[in-house]
Amino acid sequence: MPLVWSRIQGNARNCLLYEPLFLLPYNMYMTYASIYMLKLGVNETQIGLITSIGMAIQIFTALISGHLTDKMGRRKALIVYDLLSWSVATLIWAVSQNFWFFLVAAIVNSFQRVPTTAWYCLLVEDTKPENRSIVFTILMFINVVGGLFAPLGGLLVNHFELVPGMRVMYVIAFIGMTIMMILRHINTHETDIGIKKMQESSKISFSDTLAEYKSVLKLIVTNKPLMIIFGVYILFNFQMTLRNTYLSVYWVDALKINDALISIFPAISSAAMILFLLTATPRLKEKLANRYMIWGFLISAASFIILLSAGPDNIAATIISTVVMAIGGILASPYLESSIQNAIDDDNRAKIFSILGVLILIFTFPAGLIGGWAYSINAKIPLIFIVISFLMSVPMMVMYARGSRNAIQPSVEMTCSTDV
């Protein structure tokens, strides 16, 4: 890992260096977020409604994210909207009392689409395409190490009980995330593309940007491999929305696992990922990226099938499912993220990523409502949807690999692997 880290320089290094200050507290509270809402009187259907309203608003914020990122610059857009969407939101969650508090927090948090676009631009624009999979592998490593700290959330819940424990976690998140944003802002610089786009956008209105979006959308639609990999990414985000909203609820509600105990599962997942990253990942070949993604999707589907087969209080099956899920994720996620970023040229990155964000949200914002409705019928249905999403991605990846072999698009770089 130190050798790999030495290949990452500039903005990418500084974006990754301070990321633990965000991911550690995020991993602590995320496991309990849905259960926290349940404890404060928000039912499963209302949780789904909050998720869907938040995602519907994110369609708008994703649409304007490219314009704001180009006009304000990557760094300024990142810190302004990060402070709004995360620092302010965590404070609201910390004092939440009922449905309306969570709804307001979800609306504020919906502005995260602006810093997401800005962060990806800052992360990859000065990074060589061949190093981008390394960047996302390191990012996943940081994320999984953060998962090892999830049991600290369990200790707080065990000591304070769930609601006061969660309030403490959200305050910790506010402090850690805010410090991260300030340190990252100080130690990064505007990218060359960012400076160019700020100059070009200084006299361009949002209506002019919307007109530019039309030509960029044409570019996307006419590139079949790009459309397919975007489709895979949309399915991946769809299942992540369902997973983040209902997996911990399923553990507690359907499998009858104790509240304080569920924090061990993210830690187990992180331990499995770290072991895989240190032993297997160095042997993986970049040219086989598409093959790894296909296996990752199949393994991830298998992990949820194991979980669906588990009965109440079956800790062993839940642990096995968690480990299998971790291996599937480490195979699929970094290569998928790298493929997406390599498929977008730097000059149009903010606008294309903005459009991708809108497409993701259009297809995933119903996930909360559908998941809530489905969960009220049978707790297993949201997990079945997750399995279907992974299985649908497999033939799409096969088509992507075959189609991108001969695809030539002058304005879109297809530098990711095409071997299956």
CSV table of C-alpha atoms in Angstrom, one decimal, residues 14-416:
chain,number,residue,atom,x,y,z
A,14,ASN,CA,-4.9,15.6,-0.4
A,15,CYS,CA,-8.5,14.7,-1.1
A,16,LEU,CA,-7.8,11.1,0.1
A,17,LEU,CA,-5.5,12.2,3.0
A,18,TYR,CA,-8.3,14.0,5.0
A,19,GLU,CA,-11.1,11.7,3.9
A,20,PRO,CA,-11.0,9.6,7.1
A,21,LEU,CA,-12.2,12.6,9.1
A,22,PHE,CA,-15.4,12.3,7.0
A,23,LEU,CA,-15.7,8.5,6.6
A,24,LEU,CA,-15.0,7.5,10.2
A,25,PRO,CA,-17.9,9.3,11.8
A,26,TYR,CA,-20.1,8.6,8.8
A,27,ASN,CA,-19.5,4.8,9.2
A,28,MET,CA,-20.3,5.1,12.9
A,29,TYR,CA,-23.7,6.6,12.5
A,30,MET,CA,-24.8,5.2,9.1
A,31,THR,CA,-25.5,1.7,10.5
A,32,TYR,CA,-28.1,3.2,12.9
A,33,ALA,CA,-29.5,6.0,10.8
A,34,SER,CA,-32.8,4.3,9.9
A,35,ILE,CA,-33.2,2.7,13.3
A,36,TYR,CA,-32.7,6.1,14.9
A,37,MET,CA,-35.6,7.4,12.8
A,38,LEU,CA,-37.8,4.4,13.9
A,39,LYS,CA,-37.0,5.1,17.5
A,40,LEU,CA,-38.2,8.7,17.1
A,41,GLY,CA,-41.5,7.5,15.7
A,42,VAL,CA,-40.9,7.6,12.0
A,43,ASN,CA,-42.3,4.5,10.4
A,44,GLU,CA,-40.9,2.4,7.5
A,45,THR,CA,-43.1,4.1,4.9
A,46,GLN,CA,-42.2,7.6,6.1
A,47,ILE,CA,-38.5,6.6,6.0
A,48,GLY,CA,-39.0,5.7,2.3
A,49,LEU,CA,-40.9,9.0,1.7
A,50,ILE,CA,-38.0,11.0,3.3
A,51,THR,CA,-35.5,9.1,1.1
A,52,SER,CA,-37.5,9.7,-2.0
A,53,ILE,CA,-38.2,13.4,-1.4
A,54,GLY,CA,-34.5,13.9,-0.7
A,55,MET,CA,-33.5,12.2,-3.9
A,56,ALA,CA,-36.1,14.1,-5.9
A,57,ILE,CA,-34.5,17.4,-4.8
A,58,GLN,CA,-31.1,15.9,-5.6
A,59,ILE,CA,-32.3,15.7,-9.2
A,60,PHE,CA,-32.4,19.5,-9.2
A,61,THR,CA,-29.1,19.9,-7.3
A,62,ALA,CA,-27.4,17.4,-9.6
A,63,LEU,CA,-28.6,19.4,-12.6
A,64,ILE,CA,-27.1,22.6,-11.3
A,65,SER,CA,-24.0,21.0,-9.9
A,66,GLY,CA,-22.0,21.1,-13.2
A,67,HIS,CA,-22.9,24.7,-13.8
A,68,LEU,CA,-21.9,25.7,-10.2
A,69,THR,CA,-18.7,23.6,-10.3
A,70,ASP,CA,-17.6,25.2,-13.5
A,71,LYS,CA,-18.6,28.8,-12.5
A,72,MET,CA,-17.4,28.8,-8.9
A,73,GLY,CA,-14.4,26.5,-9.4
A,74,ARG,CA,-14.0,23.0,-8.0
A,75,ARG,CA,-12.6,24.1,-4.6
A,76,LYS,CA,-15.0,26.8,-3.8
A,77,ALA,CA,-18.1,24.8,-4.8
A,78,LEU,CA,-16.8,21.9,-2.8
A,79,ILE,CA,-16.3,23.7,0.5
A,80,VAL,CA,-19.4,25.9,0.3
A,81,TYR,CA,-21.9,23.1,-0.5
A,82,ASP,CA,-20.1,20.5,1.7
A,83,LEU,CA,-20.5,22.8,4.7
A,84,LEU,CA,-24.2,23.2,3.8
A,85,SER,CA,-25.1,19.6,2.9
A,86,TRP,CA,-23.1,17.8,5.6
A,87,SER,CA,-22.1,20.1,8.5
A,88,VAL,CA,-25.6,21.7,8.7
A,89,ALA,CA,-27.4,18.4,8.1
A,90,THR,CA,-25.5,16.6,10.8
A,91,LEU,CA,-26.4,19.3,13.3
A,92,ILE,CA,-30.1,19.0,12.4
A,93,TRP,CA,-30.0,15.2,12.7
A,94,ALA,CA,-28.4,15.6,16.1
A,95,VAL,CA,-31.4,17.5,17.5
A,96,SER,CA,-34.1,15.7,15.4
A,97,GLN,CA,-37.4,14.9,17.2
A,98,ASN,CA,-39.8,13.7,14.6
A,99,PHE,CA,-40.6,13.2,10.8
A,100,TRP,CA,-40.3,16.9,10.1
A,101,PHE,CA,-36.8,17.3,11.4
A,102,PHE,CA,-35.6,14.4,9.3
A,103,LEU,CA,-37.4,15.8,6.2
A,104,VAL,CA,-35.6,19.2,6.6
A,105,ALA,CA,-32.3,17.5,7.2
A,106,ALA,CA,-32.9,15.4,4.0
A,107,ILE,CA,-33.6,18.6,2.0
A,108,VAL,CA,-30.4,20.3,3.3
A,109,ASN,CA,-28.4,17.1,2.7
A,110,SER,CA,-29.8,17.0,-0.9
A,111,PHE,CA,-27.3,19.7,-1.9
A,112,GLN,CA,-24.5,17.1,-1.5
A,113,ARG,CA,-24.8,16.6,-5.3
A,114,VAL,CA,-22.9,19.8,-5.9
A,115,PRO,CA,-19.8,18.9,-3.8
A,116,THR,CA,-20.0,15.4,-5.2
A,117,THR,CA,-19.4,16.7,-8.7
A,118,ALA,CA,-16.8,19.1,-7.6
A,119,TRP,CA,-15.0,16.5,-5.5
A,120,TYR,CA,-14.8,14.0,-8.3
A,121,CYS,CA,-13.4,16.7,-10.6
A,122,LEU,CA,-10.8,17.8,-8.1
A,123,LEU,CA,-9.9,14.1,-7.4
A,124,VAL,CA,-9.3,12.9,-11.0
A,125,GLU,CA,-8.6,15.9,-13.3
A,126,ASP,CA,-4.9,16.0,-12.4
A,127,THR,CA,-4.6,12.2,-12.1
A,128,LYS,CA,-3.4,10.1,-15.0
A,129,PRO,CA,-6.1,7.7,-16.3
A,130,GLU,CA,-3.9,4.7,-15.5
A,131,ASN,CA,-3.7,5.7,-11.9
A,132,ARG,CA,-7.4,6.3,-11.3
A,133,SER,CA,-8.3,2.8,-10.4
A,134,ILE,CA,-5.5,3.1,-7.7
A,135,VAL,CA,-7.1,6.3,-6.4
A,136,PHE,CA,-10.5,4.5,-6.0
A,137,THR,CA,-8.9,1.4,-4.5
A,138,ILE,CA,-7.2,3.6,-1.9
A,139,LEU,CA,-10.5,5.4,-1.3
A,140,MET,CA,-12.2,2.1,-0.7
A,141,PHE,CA,-9.4,1.1,1.6
A,142,ILE,CA,-9.9,4.3,3.6
A,143,ASN,CA,-13.7,3.6,3.7
A,144,VAL,CA,-13.3,0.0,4.9
A,145,VAL,CA,-10.8,1.0,7.6
A,146,GLY,CA,-13.4,3.5,8.7
A,147,GLY,CA,-15.8,0.6,8.9
A,148,LEU,CA,-13.6,-0.9,11.6
A,149,PHE,CA,-14.6,2.0,13.8
A,150,ALA,CA,-18.4,1.3,13.4
A,151,PRO,CA,-18.4,-0.7,16.7
A,152,LEU,CA,-17.6,2.5,18.5
A,153,GLY,CA,-21.1,3.5,17.5
A,154,GLY,CA,-22.3,0.3,19.1
A,155,LEU,CA,-20.4,1.2,22.3
A,156,LEU,CA,-22.1,4.6,22.4
A,157,VAL,CA,-25.5,3.0,21.8
A,158,ASN,CA,-24.8,0.5,24.5
A,159,HIS,CA,-23.7,3.1,26.9
A,160,PHE,CA,-26.2,5.9,26.2
A,161,GLU,CA,-29.0,3.9,24.5
A,162,LEU,CA,-29.8,4.4,20.9
A,163,VAL,CA,-31.2,7.9,20.6
A,164,PRO,CA,-28.8,9.8,22.9
A,165,GLY,CA,-25.9,7.7,21.4
A,166,MET,CA,-26.9,8.8,17.9
A,167,ARG,CA,-27.0,12.4,18.9
A,168,VAL,CA,-23.4,12.2,20.2
A,169,MET,CA,-22.4,10.5,16.9
A,170,TYR,CA,-23.9,13.2,14.8
A,171,VAL,CA,-22.1,15.9,16.8
A,172,ILE,CA,-18.8,14.0,16.4
A,173,ALA,CA,-19.6,13.8,12.6
A,174,PHE,CA,-20.2,17.6,12.5
A,175,ILE,CA,-16.8,18.3,14.1
A,176,GLY,CA,-14.8,15.7,12.1
A,177,MET,CA,-16.4,16.6,8.7
A,178,THR,CA,-16.0,20.3,9.2
A,179,ILE,CA,-12.3,20.0,10.1
A,180,MET,CA,-11.8,17.7,7.1
A,181,MET,CA,-13.4,20.3,4.7
A,182,ILE,CA,-11.2,23.1,6.0
A,183,LEU,CA,-8.0,21.2,5.9
A,184,ARG,CA,-8.7,19.8,2.4
A,185,HIS,CA,-9.6,23.3,1.1
A,186,ILE,CA,-6.3,24.7,2.5
A,187,ASN,CA,-4.1,21.9,0.9
A,188,THR,CA,-5.7,21.6,-2.5
A,189,HIS,CA,-5.4,23.9,-5.6
A,190,GLU,CA,-7.8,24.6,-8.4
A,191,THR,CA,-7.2,22.3,-11.4
A,192,ASP,CA,-6.1,23.6,-14.8
A,193,ILE,CA,-9.4,22.5,-16.2
A,194,GLY,CA,-11.2,24.2,-13.3
A,195,ILE,CA,-9.4,27.5,-14.0
A,196,LYS,CA,-10.3,27.2,-17.7
A,197,LYS,CA,-13.9,26.5,-16.9
A,198,MET,CA,-14.2,29.4,-14.5
A,199,GLN,CA,-12.9,31.8,-17.2
A,200,GLU,CA,-15.3,30.3,-19.8
A,201,SER,CA,-18.3,30.3,-17.4
A,202,SER,CA,-17.8,33.9,-16.0
A,203,LYS,CA,-20.3,35.3,-18.5
A,204,ILE,CA,-22.4,32.2,-19.1
A,205,SER,CA,-25.9,32.1,-17.5
A,206,PHE,CA,-27.6,28.9,-16.3
A,207,SER,CA,-29.9,29.0,-19.4
A,208,ASP,CA,-26.7,29.0,-21.6
A,209,THR,CA,-25.4,26.0,-19.6
A,210,LEU,CA,-28.7,24.2,-20.1
A,211,ALA,CA,-28.2,24.7,-23.9
A,212,GLU,CA,-24.7,23.2,-23.5
A,213,TYR,CA,-26.2,20.3,-21.6
A,214,LYS,CA,-28.2,19.4,-24.8
A,215,SER,CA,-25.0,18.9,-26.8
A,216,VAL,CA,-23.3,17.0,-24.0
A,217,LEU,CA,-26.4,14.8,-23.7
A,218,LYS,CA,-26.2,14.1,-27.5
A,219,LEU,CA,-22.6,13.1,-26.9
A,220,ILE,CA,-23.6,10.6,-24.2
A,221,VAL,CA,-26.6,9.1,-26.1
A,222,THR,CA,-24.5,8.5,-29.3
A,223,ASN,CA,-21.9,6.6,-27.4
A,224,LYS,CA,-23.3,3.1,-26.7
A,225,PRO,CA,-20.6,1.8,-24.4
A,226,LEU,CA,-20.9,5.0,-22.3
A,227,MET,CA,-24.7,4.5,-22.1
A,228,ILE,CA,-24.2,0.9,-21.0
A,229,ILE,CA,-21.6,1.7,-18.3
A,230,PHE,CA,-23.9,4.5,-17.1
A,231,GLY,CA,-26.7,2.0,-16.9
A,232,VAL,CA,-24.6,-0.3,-14.8
A,233,TYR,CA,-23.7,2.6,-12.5
A,234,ILE,CA,-27.4,3.6,-12.1
A,235,LEU,CA,-28.3,0.0,-11.1
A,236,PHE,CA,-25.3,0.0,-8.6
A,237,ASN,CA,-26.6,3.3,-7.1
A,238,PHE,CA,-30.2,1.9,-7.0
A,239,GLN,CA,-29.2,-1.1,-4.9
A,240,MET,CA,-27.0,1.1,-2.7
A,241,THR,CA,-30.0,3.3,-1.9
A,242,LEU,CA,-32.0,0.2,-0.9
A,243,ARG,CA,-29.1,-1.3,1.0
A,244,ASN,CA,-28.3,1.9,3.0
A,245,THR,CA,-32.0,2.4,3.9
A,246,TYR,CA,-33.2,-1.1,4.7
A,247,LEU,CA,-30.3,-3.5,5.4
A,248,SER,CA,-29.8,-2.5,9.1
A,249,VAL,CA,-33.6,-2.4,9.6
A,250,TYR,CA,-33.7,-5.9,8.2
A,251,TRP,CA,-31.0,-7.1,10.6
A,252,VAL,CA,-32.9,-5.7,13.6
A,253,ASP,CA,-36.5,-6.2,12.5
A,254,ALA,CA,-36.5,-9.4,10.4
A,255,LEU,CA,-33.5,-11.2,11.8
A,256,LYS,CA,-34.1,-10.0,15.4
A,257,ILE,CA,-30.4,-9.0,16.0
A,258,ASN,CA,-29.8,-6.7,19.0
A,259,ASP,CA,-29.4,-3.0,18.2
A,260,ALA,CA,-25.9,-2.7,19.8
A,261,LEU,CA,-24.7,-5.9,18.1
A,262,ILE,CA,-25.3,-4.8,14.4
A,263,SER,CA,-22.3,-2.4,14.5
A,264,ILE,CA,-20.0,-5.5,14.4
A,265,PHE,CA,-21.1,-6.3,10.8
A,266,PRO,CA,-19.6,-3.2,9.2
A,267,ALA,CA,-16.4,-4.0,11.2
A,268,ILE,CA,-16.4,-7.6,9.9
A,269,SER,CA,-17.0,-6.3,6.4
A,270,SER,CA,-14.1,-3.9,6.7
A,271,ALA,CA,-11.8,-6.6,8.1
A,272,ALA,CA,-12.6,-8.9,5.1
A,273,MET,CA,-12.1,-6.0,2.6
A,274,ILE,CA,-8.7,-5.1,4.2
A,275,LEU,CA,-7.5,-8.7,4.1
A,276,PHE,CA,-8.6,-9.0,0.4
A,277,LEU,CA,-7.0,-5.6,-0.5
A,278,LEU,CA,-3.7,-6.6,1.1
A,279,THR,CA,-3.6,-10.2,-0.3
A,280,ALA,CA,-5.5,-10.4,-3.5
A,281,THR,CA,-5.8,-6.9,-4.9
A,282,PRO,CA,-2.0,-6.5,-5.7
A,283,ARG,CA,-2.4,-9.6,-8.0
A,284,LEU,CA,-5.3,-8.2,-9.9
A,285,LYS,CA,-4.6,-7.0,-13.5
A,286,GLU,CA,-6.0,-3.7,-14.8
A,287,LYS,CA,-6.7,-5.3,-18.2
A,288,LEU,CA,-9.2,-7.7,-16.6
A,289,ALA,CA,-11.2,-4.9,-14.8
A,290,ASN,CA,-14.5,-5.8,-16.6
A,291,ARG,CA,-14.1,-9.4,-15.6
A,292,TYR,CA,-13.6,-8.5,-12.0
A,293,MET,CA,-16.7,-6.3,-12.0
A,294,ILE,CA,-18.8,-9.1,-13.4
A,295,TRP,CA,-17.6,-11.5,-10.7
A,296,GLY,CA,-18.1,-8.7,-8.1
A,297,PHE,CA,-21.8,-8.4,-9.1
A,298,LEU,CA,-22.3,-12.1,-9.0
A,299,ILE,CA,-20.7,-12.5,-5.6
A,300,SER,CA,-22.6,-9.5,-4.2
A,301,ALA,CA,-25.9,-11.1,-5.4
A,302,ALA,CA,-24.9,-14.4,-3.7
A,303,SER,CA,-24.3,-12.5,-0.4
A,304,PHE,CA,-27.9,-11.2,-0.4
A,305,ILE,CA,-29.3,-14.6,-1.3
A,306,ILE,CA,-27.5,-16.0,1.8
A,307,LEU,CA,-29.0,-13.3,3.9
A,308,LEU,CA,-32.5,-13.9,2.5
A,309,SER,CA,-32.1,-17.6,3.4
A,310,ALA,CA,-31.1,-16.9,7.0
A,311,GLY,CA,-33.6,-17.2,9.8
A,312,PRO,CA,-34.0,-15.1,12.9
A,313,ASP,CA,-31.0,-14.9,15.2
A,314,ASN,CA,-28.8,-16.6,12.7
A,315,ILE,CA,-25.6,-14.6,13.4
A,316,ALA,CA,-23.4,-17.1,11.5
A,317,ALA,CA,-25.3,-16.7,8.2
A,318,THR,CA,-25.3,-12.9,8.6
A,319,ILE,CA,-21.5,-12.9,9.2
A,320,ILE,CA,-21.0,-15.1,6.1
A,321,SER,CA,-23.2,-12.9,4.0
A,322,THR,CA,-21.3,-9.8,5.2
A,323,VAL,CA,-17.9,-11.3,4.3
A,324,VAL,CA,-19.2,-12.4,0.8
A,325,MET,CA,-20.7,-9.0,0.3
A,326,ALA,CA,-17.4,-7.3,1.2
A,327,ILE,CA,-15.5,-9.4,-1.4
A,328,GLY,CA,-18.1,-8.6,-4.1
A,329,GLY,CA,-17.9,-4.9,-3.3
A,330,ILE,CA,-14.1,-4.7,-3.4
A,331,LEU,CA,-14.1,-6.4,-6.8
A,332,ALA,CA,-16.8,-4.3,-8.3
A,333,SER,CA,-16.8,-0.8,-6.8
A,334,PRO,CA,-13.2,0.6,-7.5
A,335,TYR,CA,-13.2,-0.6,-11.1
A,336,LEU,CA,-16.7,0.6,-11.8
A,337,GLU,CA,-15.8,4.1,-10.4
A,338,SER,CA,-12.6,4.2,-12.4
A,339,SER,CA,-14.4,3.0,-15.6
A,340,ILE,CA,-16.9,5.9,-15.2
A,341,GLN,CA,-14.2,8.5,-14.7
A,342,ASN,CA,-12.1,7.2,-17.5
A,343,ALA,CA,-15.1,7.3,-19.9
A,344,ILE,CA,-15.5,11.0,-19.4
A,345,ASP,CA,-13.1,13.6,-20.9
A,346,ASP,CA,-11.8,16.3,-18.6
A,347,ASP,CA,-13.2,19.2,-20.6
A,348,ASN,CA,-16.8,18.0,-20.2
A,349,ARG,CA,-16.4,16.3,-16.8
A,350,ALA,CA,-18.5,18.5,-14.6
A,351,LYS,CA,-21.4,18.7,-17.1
A,352,ILE,CA,-21.4,14.9,-18.0
A,353,PHE,CA,-21.1,14.0,-14.3
A,354,SER,CA,-23.9,16.4,-13.5
A,355,ILE,CA,-26.1,14.7,-16.2
A,356,LEU,CA,-25.1,11.3,-14.8
A,357,GLY,CA,-26.2,12.4,-11.4
A,358,VAL,CA,-29.6,13.4,-12.7
A,359,LEU,CA,-30.0,10.1,-14.5
A,360,ILE,CA,-29.0,8.2,-11.4
A,361,LEU,CA,-31.5,10.1,-9.3
A,362,ILE,CA,-34.4,9.8,-11.8
A,363,PHE,CA,-34.1,6.1,-11.7
A,364,THR,CA,-33.2,5.7,-8.0
A,365,PHE,CA,-35.4,8.3,-6.2
A,366,PRO,CA,-38.4,5.9,-6.3
A,367,ALA,CA,-36.3,3.3,-4.5
A,368,GLY,CA,-37.1,4.7,-1.1
A,369,LEU,CA,-40.9,4.7,-1.7
A,370,ILE,CA,-40.9,1.4,-3.5
A,371,GLY,CA,-38.6,-0.1,-0.8
A,372,GLY,CA,-40.8,1.3,2.0
A,373,TRP,CA,-44.0,0.0,0.4
A,374,ALA,CA,-42.4,-3.4,-0.4
A,375,TYR,CA,-40.9,-3.7,3.1
A,376,SER,CA,-44.4,-3.2,4.6
A,377,ILE,CA,-45.6,-6.2,2.6
A,378,ASN,CA,-42.6,-8.4,3.1
A,379,ALA,CA,-39.2,-7.4,4.6
A,380,LYS,CA,-37.4,-9.6,2.1
A,381,ILE,CA,-38.6,-7.8,-1.0
A,382,PRO,CA,-36.1,-4.8,-0.9
A,383,LEU,CA,-33.3,-7.3,-0.7
A,384,ILE,CA,-34.7,-9.3,-3.6
A,385,PHE,CA,-34.6,-6.0,-5.6
A,386,ILE,CA,-30.9,-5.7,-4.7
A,387,VAL,CA,-30.2,-9.2,-6.0
A,388,ILE,CA,-32.1,-8.4,-9.3
A,389,SER,CA,-30.0,-5.2,-9.7
A,390,PHE,CA,-26.8,-7.1,-9.5
A,391,LEU,CA,-27.9,-9.9,-11.8
A,392,MET,CA,-29.1,-7.3,-14.4
A,393,SER,CA,-25.7,-5.7,-14.3
A,394,VAL,CA,-23.9,-8.8,-15.5
A,395,PRO,CA,-25.2,-9.0,-19.1
A,396,MET,CA,-24.9,-5.3,-19.4
A,397,MET,CA,-21.2,-5.5,-18.4
A,398,VAL,CA,-20.7,-8.2,-21.1
A,399,MET,CA,-22.3,-5.9,-23.7
A,400,TYR,CA,-20.1,-3.0,-22.5
A,401,ALA,CA,-16.9,-5.0,-22.8
A,402,ARG,CA,-17.7,-6.2,-26.3
A,403,GLY,CA,-19.1,-2.8,-27.5
A,404,SER,CA,-16.2,-0.7,-26.2
A,405,ARG,CA,-13.5,-2.7,-28.0
A,406,ASN,CA,-14.2,-0.9,-31.2
A,407,ALA,CA,-15.9,2.2,-30.0
A,408,ILE,CA,-14.2,5.4,-31.1
A,409,GLN,CA,-15.5,8.7,-29.7
A,410,PRO,CA,-13.3,11.8,-30.2
A,411,SER,CA,-14.8,13.7,-27.3
A,412,VAL,CA,-15.1,10.8,-24.8
A,413,GLU,CA,-12.1,8.9,-23.6
A,414,MET,CA,-12.6,5.1,-23.3
A,415,THR,CA,-9.4,4.2,-21.6
A,416,CYS,CA,-10.8,1.6,-19.3
